[in-house]
Amino acid sequence: PQPAFDPLPLRVGPWFVQPSLGVGALYNDNVFSESTNAVEDVIYTVTPAVEARTNWSRHEAVMGLNADVRRYSEQDSENHENYAGFARGRLDVARQFWLNGSVNASRQNEPRYNPAAVSNAAELVPFTVYGGAVSGTFQASRTQLEIETGATDF
């Protein structure tokens, strides 16, 4: 982040909305992560994202969506999209006590270079992740106690 150069967010009622778009190209000299017969390719990427955040003096709500779209110039079987979304919030119960909550979901593809990936798979293996967490925080002077629990499901 470079505050002097970062674009100002859009104001929509009590929300600040920050869209972004990344475009790029990558070179991979071993697309299939094989020890022999390496195949190279150029990958074009598009990464749109949007995040909305409240500007309330108390409490907070944040939500966002993002994507990672990859297109291979020669190895079409490797083309894929990853998507993710999240929402989180903070409820200020008292000056020294607040509650947090969050949920997220994503659809991803197992990278071929991941050691846990299926070897010699004809296509990338997609998977979905869902998660959530809640926490409570109490702060007194320089001491802070936080209790948190969460779950993630693949």
mmCIF file of C-alpha atoms in Angstrom:
data_model
loop_
_atom_site.group_PDB
_atom_site.id
_atom_site.type_symbol
_atom_site.label_atom_id
_atom_site.label_comp_id
_atom_site.label_asym_id
_atom_site.label_seq_id
_atom_site.Cartn_x
_atom_site.Cartn_y
_atom_site.Cartn_z
ATOM 1 C CA PRO A 1 0.000 0.000 0.000
ATOM 2 C CA GLN A 2 1.147 3.484 -0.911
ATOM 3 C CA PRO A 3 -1.433 5.906 0.528
ATOM 4 C CA ALA A 4 -0.208 8.808 -1.598
ATOM 5 C CA PHE A 5 -0.848 6.792 -4.790
ATOM 6 C CA ASP A 6 -3.709 4.481 -3.819
ATOM 7 C CA PRO A 7 -7.064 5.400 -5.388
ATOM 8 C CA LEU A 8 -9.695 6.819 -3.077
ATOM 9 C CA PRO A 9 -12.578 4.438 -2.323
ATOM 10 C CA LEU A 10 -16.076 5.138 -3.632
ATOM 11 C CA ARG A 11 -18.535 6.292 -1.002
ATOM 12 C CA VAL A 12 -21.925 4.561 -1.147
ATOM 13 C CA GLY A 13 -24.050 5.615 1.827
ATOM 14 C CA PRO A 14 -22.262 4.405 4.974
ATOM 15 C CA TRP A 15 -19.906 2.209 2.917
ATOM 16 C CA PHE A 16 -16.491 2.791 1.384
ATOM 17 C CA VAL A 17 -16.182 0.563 -1.688
ATOM 18 C CA GLN A 18 -12.718 -0.215 -3.048
ATOM 19 C CA PRO A 19 -12.648 -2.009 -6.422
ATOM 20 C CA SER A 20 -9.405 -3.202 -7.993
ATOM 21 C CA LEU A 21 -8.287 -4.993 -11.126
ATOM 22 C CA GLY A 22 -4.988 -6.689 -11.800
ATOM 23 C CA VAL A 23 -3.842 -7.900 -15.207
ATOM 24 C CA GLY A 24 -0.642 -9.805 -15.817
ATOM 25 C CA ALA A 25 1.305 -12.489 -17.606
ATOM 26 C CA LEU A 26 3.384 -15.306 -16.168
ATOM 27 C CA TYR A 27 5.823 -17.770 -17.648
ATOM 28 C CA ASN A 28 5.936 -21.352 -16.371
ATOM 29 C CA ASP A 29 8.685 -23.665 -17.604
ATOM 30 C CA ASN A 30 7.007 -26.815 -16.195
ATOM 31 C CA VAL A 31 3.216 -26.423 -16.326
ATOM 32 C CA PHE A 32 2.420 -30.008 -15.288
ATOM 33 C CA SER A 33 5.145 -30.204 -12.592
ATOM 34 C CA GLU A 34 6.613 -33.346 -14.122
ATOM 35 C CA SER A 35 10.176 -34.551 -13.497
ATOM 36 C CA THR A 36 10.576 -35.353 -17.232
ATOM 37 C CA ASN A 37 9.088 -33.921 -20.431
ATOM 38 C CA ALA A 38 8.537 -30.446 -19.021
ATOM 39 C CA VAL A 39 5.978 -28.336 -20.916
ATOM 40 C CA GLU A 40 6.282 -24.551 -20.849
ATOM 41 C CA ASP A 41 3.577 -21.948 -21.357
ATOM 42 C CA VAL A 42 2.619 -18.318 -20.850
ATOM 43 C CA ILE A 43 -0.299 -17.662 -18.504
ATOM 44 C CA TYR A 44 -2.447 -14.529 -18.715
ATOM 45 C CA THR A 45 -4.097 -13.486 -15.451
ATOM 46 C CA VAL A 46 -6.987 -11.211 -14.527
ATOM 47 C CA THR A 47 -7.643 -10.573 -10.816
ATOM 48 C CA PRO A 48 -10.715 -8.428 -10.109
ATOM 49 C CA ALA A 49 -11.657 -7.650 -6.509
ATOM 50 C CA VAL A 50 -14.019 -5.440 -4.554
ATOM 51 C CA GLU A 51 -14.135 -4.691 -0.839
ATOM 52 C CA ALA A 52 -16.776 -2.694 1.027
ATOM 53 C CA ARG A 53 -16.194 -1.322 4.526
ATOM 54 C CA THR A 54 -18.444 0.742 6.766
ATOM 55 C CA ASN A 55 -17.378 4.126 8.126
ATOM 56 C CA TRP A 56 -19.372 3.906 11.358
ATOM 57 C CA SER A 57 -17.860 5.427 14.506
ATOM 58 C CA ARG A 58 -18.800 2.238 16.434
ATOM 59 C CA HIS A 59 -18.999 -1.303 15.148
ATOM 60 C CA GLU A 60 -17.658 -2.391 11.765
ATOM 61 C CA ALA A 61 -18.767 -4.448 8.783
ATOM 62 C CA VAL A 62 -16.534 -5.515 5.907
ATOM 63 C CA MET A 63 -17.289 -7.715 2.904
ATOM 64 C CA GLY A 64 -15.475 -8.577 -0.258
ATOM 65 C CA LEU A 65 -15.264 -10.677 -3.394
ATOM 66 C CA ASN A 66 -12.262 -11.561 -5.534
ATOM 67 C CA ALA A 67 -11.320 -13.790 -8.426
ATOM 68 C CA ASP A 68 -8.171 -15.128 -10.045
ATOM 69 C CA VAL A 69 -8.752 -16.008 -13.706
ATOM 70 C CA ARG A 70 -5.902 -17.764 -15.527
ATOM 71 C CA ARG A 71 -5.725 -18.496 -19.232
ATOM 72 C CA TYR A 72 -2.872 -20.530 -20.726
ATOM 73 C CA SER A 73 -1.794 -19.629 -24.231
ATOM 74 C CA GLU A 74 -1.227 -23.270 -25.308
ATOM 75 C CA GLN A 75 -2.333 -25.647 -22.519
ATOM 76 C CA ASP A 76 -6.090 -24.957 -22.492
ATOM 77 C CA SER A 77 -6.697 -27.837 -20.056
ATOM 78 C CA GLU A 78 -5.026 -25.718 -17.367
ATOM 79 C CA ASN A 79 -7.357 -22.710 -17.747
ATOM 80 C CA HIS A 80 -9.144 -22.068 -14.462
ATOM 81 C CA GLU A 81 -10.856 -19.575 -12.193
ATOM 82 C CA ASN A 82 -10.610 -19.257 -8.418
ATOM 83 C CA TYR A 83 -13.295 -17.265 -6.573
ATOM 84 C CA ALA A 84 -13.590 -16.141 -2.953
ATOM 85 C CA GLY A 85 -15.931 -14.082 -0.830
ATOM 86 C CA PHE A 86 -15.986 -13.042 2.798
ATOM 87 C CA ALA A 87 -17.887 -11.005 5.355
ATOM 88 C CA ARG A 88 -16.778 -10.001 8.819
ATOM 89 C CA GLY A 89 -18.042 -7.704 11.486
ATOM 90 C CA ARG A 90 -17.281 -6.244 14.878
ATOM 91 C CA LEU A 91 -19.914 -5.398 17.468
ATOM 92 C CA ASP A 92 -18.673 -2.949 20.098
ATOM 93 C CA VAL A 93 -20.606 -4.105 23.179
ATOM 94 C CA ALA A 94 -18.799 -1.747 25.557
ATOM 95 C CA ARG A 95 -15.673 0.392 25.464
ATOM 96 C CA GLN A 96 -13.506 -2.507 26.655
ATOM 97 C CA PHE A 97 -15.459 -5.440 25.173
ATOM 98 C CA TRP A 98 -16.270 -6.355 21.588
ATOM 99 C CA LEU A 99 -17.404 -9.357 19.558
ATOM 100 C CA ASN A 100 -16.151 -10.359 16.099
ATOM 101 C CA GLY A 101 -17.627 -12.710 13.531
ATOM 102 C CA SER A 102 -16.616 -13.792 10.064
ATOM 103 C CA VAL A 103 -17.669 -16.130 7.257
ATOM 104 C CA ASN A 104 -15.892 -17.008 4.031
ATOM 105 C CA ALA A 105 -16.268 -19.262 1.036
ATOM 106 C CA SER A 106 -14.061 -19.991 -1.935
ATOM 107 C CA ARG A 107 -13.834 -22.208 -4.977
ATOM 108 C CA GLN A 108 -10.248 -23.058 -5.804
ATOM 109 C CA ASN A 109 -8.221 -25.419 -7.971
ATOM 110 C CA GLU A 110 -5.439 -27.607 -6.594
ATOM 111 C CA PRO A 111 -2.134 -26.362 -8.059
ATOM 112 C CA ARG A 112 -0.186 -29.113 -9.822
ATOM 113 C CA TYR A 113 2.982 -28.193 -7.896
ATOM 114 C CA ASN A 114 1.274 -28.898 -4.558
ATOM 115 C CA PRO A 115 2.792 -32.095 -3.094
ATOM 116 C CA ALA A 116 -0.716 -33.256 -2.092
ATOM 117 C CA ALA A 117 -2.092 -32.821 -5.637
ATOM 118 C CA VAL A 118 -3.288 -35.859 -7.579
ATOM 119 C CA SER A 119 -0.401 -37.014 -9.797
ATOM 120 C CA ASN A 120 -1.049 -37.213 -13.554
ATOM 121 C CA ALA A 121 -4.586 -35.830 -13.225
ATOM 122 C CA ALA A 122 -6.120 -35.087 -16.639
ATOM 123 C CA GLU A 123 -7.558 -31.811 -15.306
ATOM 124 C CA LEU A 124 -7.057 -29.559 -12.328
ATOM 125 C CA VAL A 125 -8.930 -30.705 -9.243
ATOM 126 C CA PRO A 126 -11.422 -28.075 -8.016
ATOM 127 C CA PHE A 127 -12.464 -27.855 -4.378
ATOM 128 C CA THR A 128 -14.618 -25.602 -2.220
ATOM 129 C CA VAL A 129 -13.773 -24.171 1.193
ATOM 130 C CA TYR A 130 -16.280 -22.764 3.699
ATOM 131 C CA GLY A 131 -15.339 -21.221 7.016
ATOM 132 C CA GLY A 132 -16.444 -19.079 9.873
ATOM 133 C CA ALA A 133 -15.266 -17.800 13.216
ATOM 134 C CA VAL A 134 -16.515 -15.893 16.243
ATOM 135 C CA SER A 135 -14.507 -14.245 18.988
ATOM 136 C CA GLY A 136 -14.878 -12.059 22.011
ATOM 137 C CA THR A 137 -12.255 -9.617 23.288
ATOM 138 C CA PHE A 138 -11.964 -7.896 26.642
ATOM 139 C CA GLN A 139 -9.270 -5.265 27.139
ATOM 140 C CA ALA A 140 -8.295 -3.632 30.424
ATOM 141 C CA SER A 141 -5.363 -1.228 30.417
ATOM 142 C CA ARG A 142 -2.473 -3.094 28.750
ATOM 143 C CA THR A 143 -3.991 -6.535 29.196
ATOM 144 C CA GLN A 144 -6.203 -8.157 26.593
ATOM 145 C CA LEU A 145 -8.098 -11.451 26.732
ATOM 146 C CA GLU A 146 -9.454 -12.931 23.523
ATOM 147 C CA ILE A 147 -11.451 -16.124 23.086
ATOM 148 C CA GLU A 148 -11.985 -17.373 19.544
ATOM 149 C CA THR A 149 -13.438 -20.406 17.842
ATOM 150 C CA GLY A 150 -13.865 -21.206 14.196
ATOM 151 C CA ALA A 151 -14.374 -23.966 11.674
ATOM 152 C CA THR A 152 -13.287 -24.649 8.112
ATOM 153 C CA ASP A 153 -14.863 -27.266 5.839
ATOM 154 C CA PHE A 154 -13.320 -28.508 2.591
#
